[in-house]
Short mmCIF file of C-alpha atoms and ligand atoms in Angstrom, two decimals:
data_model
loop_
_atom_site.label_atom_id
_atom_site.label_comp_id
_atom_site.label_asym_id
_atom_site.label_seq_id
_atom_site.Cartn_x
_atom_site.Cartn_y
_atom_site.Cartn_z
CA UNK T 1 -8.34 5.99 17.81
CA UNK T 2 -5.90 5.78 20.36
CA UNK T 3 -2.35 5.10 20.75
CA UNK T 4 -1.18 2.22 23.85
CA UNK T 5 2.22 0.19 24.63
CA UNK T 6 1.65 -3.41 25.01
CA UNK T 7 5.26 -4.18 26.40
CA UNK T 8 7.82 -3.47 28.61
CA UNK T 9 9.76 -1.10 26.68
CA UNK T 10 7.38 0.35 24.49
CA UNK T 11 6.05 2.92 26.16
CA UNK T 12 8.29 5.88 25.03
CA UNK T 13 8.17 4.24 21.63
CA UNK T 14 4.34 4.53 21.68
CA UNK T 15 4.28 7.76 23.17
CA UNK T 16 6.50 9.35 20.23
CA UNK T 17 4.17 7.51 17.86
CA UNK T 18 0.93 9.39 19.44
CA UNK T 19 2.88 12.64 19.27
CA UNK T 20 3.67 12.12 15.62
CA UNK T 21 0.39 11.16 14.41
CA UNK T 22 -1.43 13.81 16.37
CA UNK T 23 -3.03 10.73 18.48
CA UNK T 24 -4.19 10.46 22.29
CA UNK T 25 -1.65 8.19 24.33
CA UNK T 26 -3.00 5.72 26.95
CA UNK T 27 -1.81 4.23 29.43
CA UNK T 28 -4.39 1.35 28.98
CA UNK T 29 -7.19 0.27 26.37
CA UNK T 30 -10.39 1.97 27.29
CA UNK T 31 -13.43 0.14 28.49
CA UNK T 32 -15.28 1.13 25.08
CA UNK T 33 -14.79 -0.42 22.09
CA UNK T 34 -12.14 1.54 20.22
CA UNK T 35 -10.07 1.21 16.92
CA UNK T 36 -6.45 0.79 19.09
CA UNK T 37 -2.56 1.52 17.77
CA UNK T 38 -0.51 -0.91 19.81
CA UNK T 39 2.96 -1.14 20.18
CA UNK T 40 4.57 -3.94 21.10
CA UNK T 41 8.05 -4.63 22.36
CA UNK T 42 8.62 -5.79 18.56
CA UNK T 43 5.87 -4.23 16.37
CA UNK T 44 2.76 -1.67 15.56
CA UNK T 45 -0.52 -3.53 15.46
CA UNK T 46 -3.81 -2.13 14.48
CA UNK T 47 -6.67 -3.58 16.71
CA UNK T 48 -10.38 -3.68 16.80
CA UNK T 49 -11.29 -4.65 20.57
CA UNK T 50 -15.10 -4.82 19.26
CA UNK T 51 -14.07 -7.77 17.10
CA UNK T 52 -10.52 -8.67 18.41
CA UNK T 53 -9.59 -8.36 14.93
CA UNK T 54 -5.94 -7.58 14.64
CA UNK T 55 -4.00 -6.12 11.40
CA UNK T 56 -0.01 -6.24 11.20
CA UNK T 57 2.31 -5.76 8.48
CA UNK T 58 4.87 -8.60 8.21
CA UNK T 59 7.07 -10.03 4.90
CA UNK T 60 8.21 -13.10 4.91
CA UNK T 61 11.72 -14.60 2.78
CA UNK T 62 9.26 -17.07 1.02
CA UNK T 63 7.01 -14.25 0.23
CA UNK T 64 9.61 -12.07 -1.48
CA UNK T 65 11.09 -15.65 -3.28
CA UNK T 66 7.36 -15.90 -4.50
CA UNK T 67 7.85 -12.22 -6.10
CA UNK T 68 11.46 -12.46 -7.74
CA UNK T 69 10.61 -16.01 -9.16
CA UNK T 70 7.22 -15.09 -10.85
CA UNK T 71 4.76 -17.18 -11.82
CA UNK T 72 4.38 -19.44 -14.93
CA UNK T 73 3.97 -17.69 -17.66
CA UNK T 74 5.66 -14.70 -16.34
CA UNK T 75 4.15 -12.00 -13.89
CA UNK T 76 1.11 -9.79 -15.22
CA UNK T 77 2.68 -7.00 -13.29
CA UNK T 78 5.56 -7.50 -14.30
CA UNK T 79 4.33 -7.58 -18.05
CA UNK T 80 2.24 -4.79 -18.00
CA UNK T 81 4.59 -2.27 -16.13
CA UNK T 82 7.52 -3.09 -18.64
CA UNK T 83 11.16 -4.51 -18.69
CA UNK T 84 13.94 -3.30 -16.86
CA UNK T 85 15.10 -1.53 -13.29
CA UNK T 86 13.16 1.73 -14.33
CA UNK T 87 11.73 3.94 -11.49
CA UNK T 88 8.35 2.81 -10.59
CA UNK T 89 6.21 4.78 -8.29
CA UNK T 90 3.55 3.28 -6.39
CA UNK T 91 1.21 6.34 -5.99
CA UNK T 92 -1.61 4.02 -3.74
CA UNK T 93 0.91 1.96 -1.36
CA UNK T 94 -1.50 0.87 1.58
CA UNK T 95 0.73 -1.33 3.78
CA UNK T 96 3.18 -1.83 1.44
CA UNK T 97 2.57 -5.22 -0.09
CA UNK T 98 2.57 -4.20 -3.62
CA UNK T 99 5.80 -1.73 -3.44
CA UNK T 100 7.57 -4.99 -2.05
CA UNK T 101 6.24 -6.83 -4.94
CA UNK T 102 7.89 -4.63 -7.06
CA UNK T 103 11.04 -3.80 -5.74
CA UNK T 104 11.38 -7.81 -5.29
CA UNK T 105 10.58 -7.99 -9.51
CA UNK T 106 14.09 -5.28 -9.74
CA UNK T 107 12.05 -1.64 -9.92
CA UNK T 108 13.66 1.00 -8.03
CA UNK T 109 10.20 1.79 -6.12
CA UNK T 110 8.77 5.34 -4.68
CA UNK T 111 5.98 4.47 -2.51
CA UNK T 112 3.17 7.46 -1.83
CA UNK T 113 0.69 6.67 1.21
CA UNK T 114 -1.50 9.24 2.26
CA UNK T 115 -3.03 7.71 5.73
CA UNK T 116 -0.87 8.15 8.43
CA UNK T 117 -1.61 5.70 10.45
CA UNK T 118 -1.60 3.08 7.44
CA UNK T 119 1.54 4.92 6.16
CA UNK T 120 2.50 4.02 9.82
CA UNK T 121 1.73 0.24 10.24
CA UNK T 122 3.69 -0.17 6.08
CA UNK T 123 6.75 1.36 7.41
CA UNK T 124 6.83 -0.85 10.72
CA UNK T 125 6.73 -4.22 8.39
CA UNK T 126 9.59 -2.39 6.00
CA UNK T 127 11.68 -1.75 9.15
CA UNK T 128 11.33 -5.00 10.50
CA UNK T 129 12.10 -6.59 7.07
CA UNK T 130 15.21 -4.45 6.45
CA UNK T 131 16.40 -5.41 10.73
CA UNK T 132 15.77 -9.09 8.60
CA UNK T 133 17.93 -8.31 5.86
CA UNK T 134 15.12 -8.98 3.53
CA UNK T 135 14.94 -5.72 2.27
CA UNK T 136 17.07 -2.97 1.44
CA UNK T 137 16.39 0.77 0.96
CA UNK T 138 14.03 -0.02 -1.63
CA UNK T 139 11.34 0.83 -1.64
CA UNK T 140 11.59 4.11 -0.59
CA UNK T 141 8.88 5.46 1.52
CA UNK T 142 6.49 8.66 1.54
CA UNK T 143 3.91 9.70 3.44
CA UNK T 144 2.01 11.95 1.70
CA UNK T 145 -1.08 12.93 -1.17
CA UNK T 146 0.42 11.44 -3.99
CA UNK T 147 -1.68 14.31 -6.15
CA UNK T 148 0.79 16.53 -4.15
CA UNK T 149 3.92 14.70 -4.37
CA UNK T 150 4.29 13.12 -8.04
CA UNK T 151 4.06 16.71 -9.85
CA UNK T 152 7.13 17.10 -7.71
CA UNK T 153 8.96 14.31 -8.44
CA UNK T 154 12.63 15.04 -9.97
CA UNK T 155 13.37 12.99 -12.21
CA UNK T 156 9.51 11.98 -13.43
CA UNK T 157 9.56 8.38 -13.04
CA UNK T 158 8.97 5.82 -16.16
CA UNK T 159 5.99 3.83 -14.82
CA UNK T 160 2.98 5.05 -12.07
CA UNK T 161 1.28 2.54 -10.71
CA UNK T 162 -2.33 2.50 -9.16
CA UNK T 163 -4.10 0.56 -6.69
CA UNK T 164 -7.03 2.52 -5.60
CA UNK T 165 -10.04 1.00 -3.00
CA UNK T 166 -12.62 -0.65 -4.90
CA UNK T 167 -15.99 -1.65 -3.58
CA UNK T 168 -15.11 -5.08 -2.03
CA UNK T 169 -17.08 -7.72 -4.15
CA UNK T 170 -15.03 -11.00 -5.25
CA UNK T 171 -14.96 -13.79 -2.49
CA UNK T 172 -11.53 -13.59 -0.55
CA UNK T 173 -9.81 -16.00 2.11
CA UNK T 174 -11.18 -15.39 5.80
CA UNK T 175 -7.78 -13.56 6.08
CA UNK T 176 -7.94 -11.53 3.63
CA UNK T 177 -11.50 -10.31 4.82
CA UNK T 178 -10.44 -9.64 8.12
CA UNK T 179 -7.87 -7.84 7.21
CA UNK T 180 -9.30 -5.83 4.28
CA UNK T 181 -12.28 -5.09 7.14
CA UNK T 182 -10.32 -3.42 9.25
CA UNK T 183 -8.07 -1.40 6.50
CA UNK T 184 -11.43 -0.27 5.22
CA UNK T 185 -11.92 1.04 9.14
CA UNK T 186 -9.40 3.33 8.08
CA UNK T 187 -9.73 4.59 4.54
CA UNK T 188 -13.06 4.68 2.46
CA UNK T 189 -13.32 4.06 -1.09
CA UNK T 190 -10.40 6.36 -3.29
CA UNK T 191 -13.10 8.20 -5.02
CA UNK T 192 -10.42 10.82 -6.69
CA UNK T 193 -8.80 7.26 -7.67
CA UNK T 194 -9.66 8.43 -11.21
CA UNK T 195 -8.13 12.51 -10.58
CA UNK T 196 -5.20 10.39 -9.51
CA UNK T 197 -5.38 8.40 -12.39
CA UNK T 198 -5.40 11.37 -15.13
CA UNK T 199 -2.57 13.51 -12.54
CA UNK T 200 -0.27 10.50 -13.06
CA UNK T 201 -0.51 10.38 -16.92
CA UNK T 202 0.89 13.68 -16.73
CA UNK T 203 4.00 12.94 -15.13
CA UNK T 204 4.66 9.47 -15.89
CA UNK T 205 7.13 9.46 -18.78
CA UNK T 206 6.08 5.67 -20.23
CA UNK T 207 3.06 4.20 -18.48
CA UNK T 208 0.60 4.33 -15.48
CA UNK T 209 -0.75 0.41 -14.57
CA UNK T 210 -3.87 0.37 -12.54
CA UNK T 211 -4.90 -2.51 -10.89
CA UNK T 212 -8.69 -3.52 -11.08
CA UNK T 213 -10.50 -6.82 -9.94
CA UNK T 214 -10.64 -9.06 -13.09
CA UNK T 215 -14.16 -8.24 -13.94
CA UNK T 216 -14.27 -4.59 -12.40
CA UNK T 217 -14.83 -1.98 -14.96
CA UNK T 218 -11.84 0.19 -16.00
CA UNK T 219 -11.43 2.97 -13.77
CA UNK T 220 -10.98 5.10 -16.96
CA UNK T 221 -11.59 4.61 -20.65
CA UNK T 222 -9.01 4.32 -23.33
CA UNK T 223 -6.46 1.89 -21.59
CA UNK T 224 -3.82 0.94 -24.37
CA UNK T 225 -3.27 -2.81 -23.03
CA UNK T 226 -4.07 -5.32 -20.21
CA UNK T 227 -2.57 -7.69 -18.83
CA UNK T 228 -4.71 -10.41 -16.78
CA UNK T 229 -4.12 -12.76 -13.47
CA UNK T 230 -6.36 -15.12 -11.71
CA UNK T 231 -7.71 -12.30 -9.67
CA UNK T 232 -6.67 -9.13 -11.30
CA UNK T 233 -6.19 -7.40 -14.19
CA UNK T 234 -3.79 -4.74 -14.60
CA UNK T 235 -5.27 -1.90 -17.38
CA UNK T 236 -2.07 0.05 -18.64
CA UNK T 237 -2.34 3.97 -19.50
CA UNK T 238 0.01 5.75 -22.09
CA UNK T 239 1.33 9.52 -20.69
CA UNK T 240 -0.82 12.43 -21.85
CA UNK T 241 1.41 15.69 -22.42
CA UNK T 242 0.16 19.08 -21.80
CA UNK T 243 2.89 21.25 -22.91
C1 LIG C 301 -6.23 -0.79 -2.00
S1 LIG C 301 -5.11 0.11 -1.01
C2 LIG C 301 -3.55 -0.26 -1.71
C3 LIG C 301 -3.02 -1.59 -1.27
C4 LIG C 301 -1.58 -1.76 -1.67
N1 LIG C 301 -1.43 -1.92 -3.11
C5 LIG C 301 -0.95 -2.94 -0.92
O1 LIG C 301 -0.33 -3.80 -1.58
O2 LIG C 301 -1.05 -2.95 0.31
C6 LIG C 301 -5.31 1.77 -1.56
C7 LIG C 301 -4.45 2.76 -0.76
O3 LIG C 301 -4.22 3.90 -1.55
C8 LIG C 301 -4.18 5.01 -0.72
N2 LIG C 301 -4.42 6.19 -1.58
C9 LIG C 301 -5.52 6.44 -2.33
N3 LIG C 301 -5.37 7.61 -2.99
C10 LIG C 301 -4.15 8.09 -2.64
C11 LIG C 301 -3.42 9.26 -2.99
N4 LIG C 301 -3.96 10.20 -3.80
N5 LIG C 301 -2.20 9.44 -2.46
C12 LIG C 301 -1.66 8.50 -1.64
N6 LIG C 301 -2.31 7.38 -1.25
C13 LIG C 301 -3.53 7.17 -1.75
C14 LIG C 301 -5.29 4.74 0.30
O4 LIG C 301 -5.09 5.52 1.48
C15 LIG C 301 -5.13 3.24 0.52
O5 LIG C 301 -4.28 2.99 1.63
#
């Protein structure tokens, strides 16, 4: 992986990125194919140049309408992570999509990432969002093992919730492949997803909400509810105290 500017003024901008991720900076895309962090004179991009796949994070105003209005019936995450503006963390925040989802349903949102450079390509779409005005400060980012950080969370928030890799299975929309493809360039399956899953029962106060593919098996057993969508389910997890 290597770090490039694609612009006339991005060069220091991309240069301060490769410092900051511990990346090599070049001045130009190397004749080998190579996974590439380009930055633009307006954005970080994520490309393959075997494929000429490319992977961006941008929200859109009728995306975040989509989130506050809900869908019929009400929305499954909303249901199964409860009522209110608790604190919500989202302990498995990839680029972000799912911590906008629920800052746009009224959570006050924590967001853990643990790859850099995905950590990286979230906060470039939050950033652009906010310059928007689509977003404020919510959510509120971290980069970092969220087995680390929610033990140190102060207060412990009401609700974790989980989105861990899955083996990819169900059919998605050529988009979605493409971009799940070259995520999954990135970061393998979360095979501690269920470590994560028992270290957030300890600190959540109220509930941890993992998200599953509708027919996936539960990533643990003994789920107290769940609440299904077209597409996913979302198992819900009641604290467990050790005291
Ligand atoms: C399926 S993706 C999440 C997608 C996300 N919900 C979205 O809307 O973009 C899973 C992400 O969880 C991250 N992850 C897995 N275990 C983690 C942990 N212990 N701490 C922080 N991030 C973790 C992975 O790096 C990966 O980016």
């Amino acid at each position: 992986m290597v770090v490039i500017a694609a612009g006339a003024s991005s060069r220091f901008a991309a240069i301060e990125l490769a410092r900051s991720l511990g990346l090599p900076f070049h001045d130009r895309a190397p004749p080998e194919p190579a996974l590439l962090l380009v930055q633009t004179d307006t954005r970080l991009e994520l490309h393959d140049s075997s494929s000429g796949a490319r992977l961006y994070v941008e929200f859109t105003a009728a995306e975040l309408r989509r989130y506050r209005a809900g869908g019929p019936g009400g929305d499954p995450l909303r249901r199964a992570l409860g009522p209110g503006d608790r604190d919500v963390v989202d302990a498995t925040a990839g680029l972000g999509g799912d911590a906008v989802h629920l800052a746009a349903l009224g959570y006050r949102v924590t967001a853990i990432e643990r790859h850099p450079i995905v950590s990286a390509l979230a906060q470039d779409g939050l950033r652009r969002a906010r310059a928007a005005g689509l977003l404020g400060e919510n959510p509120l980012w971290r980069t970092g093992d969220a087995r680390v950080v929610l033990p140190a969370l102060a207060p412990s928030p009401a609700a974790i919730y989980l989105d861990p890799m899955f083996p990819a299975k169900r059919k998605k929309s050529a988009a979605v492949r493409k971009e799940m493809r070259l995520l999954r360039l990135l970061v393998a399956d979360d095979n501690d997803a269920a470590a994560l899953l028992a270290g957030a029962r300890r600190v959540a106060t109220d509930r941890v909400v993992v998200k599953r593919p509708v027919d996936a098996p539960p990533l643990a057993p003994g789920s107290a509810a769940s609440y299904r969508g077209k597409l996913v389910r979302y198992d819900v997890y009641r604290p467990e105290r050790h005291d």
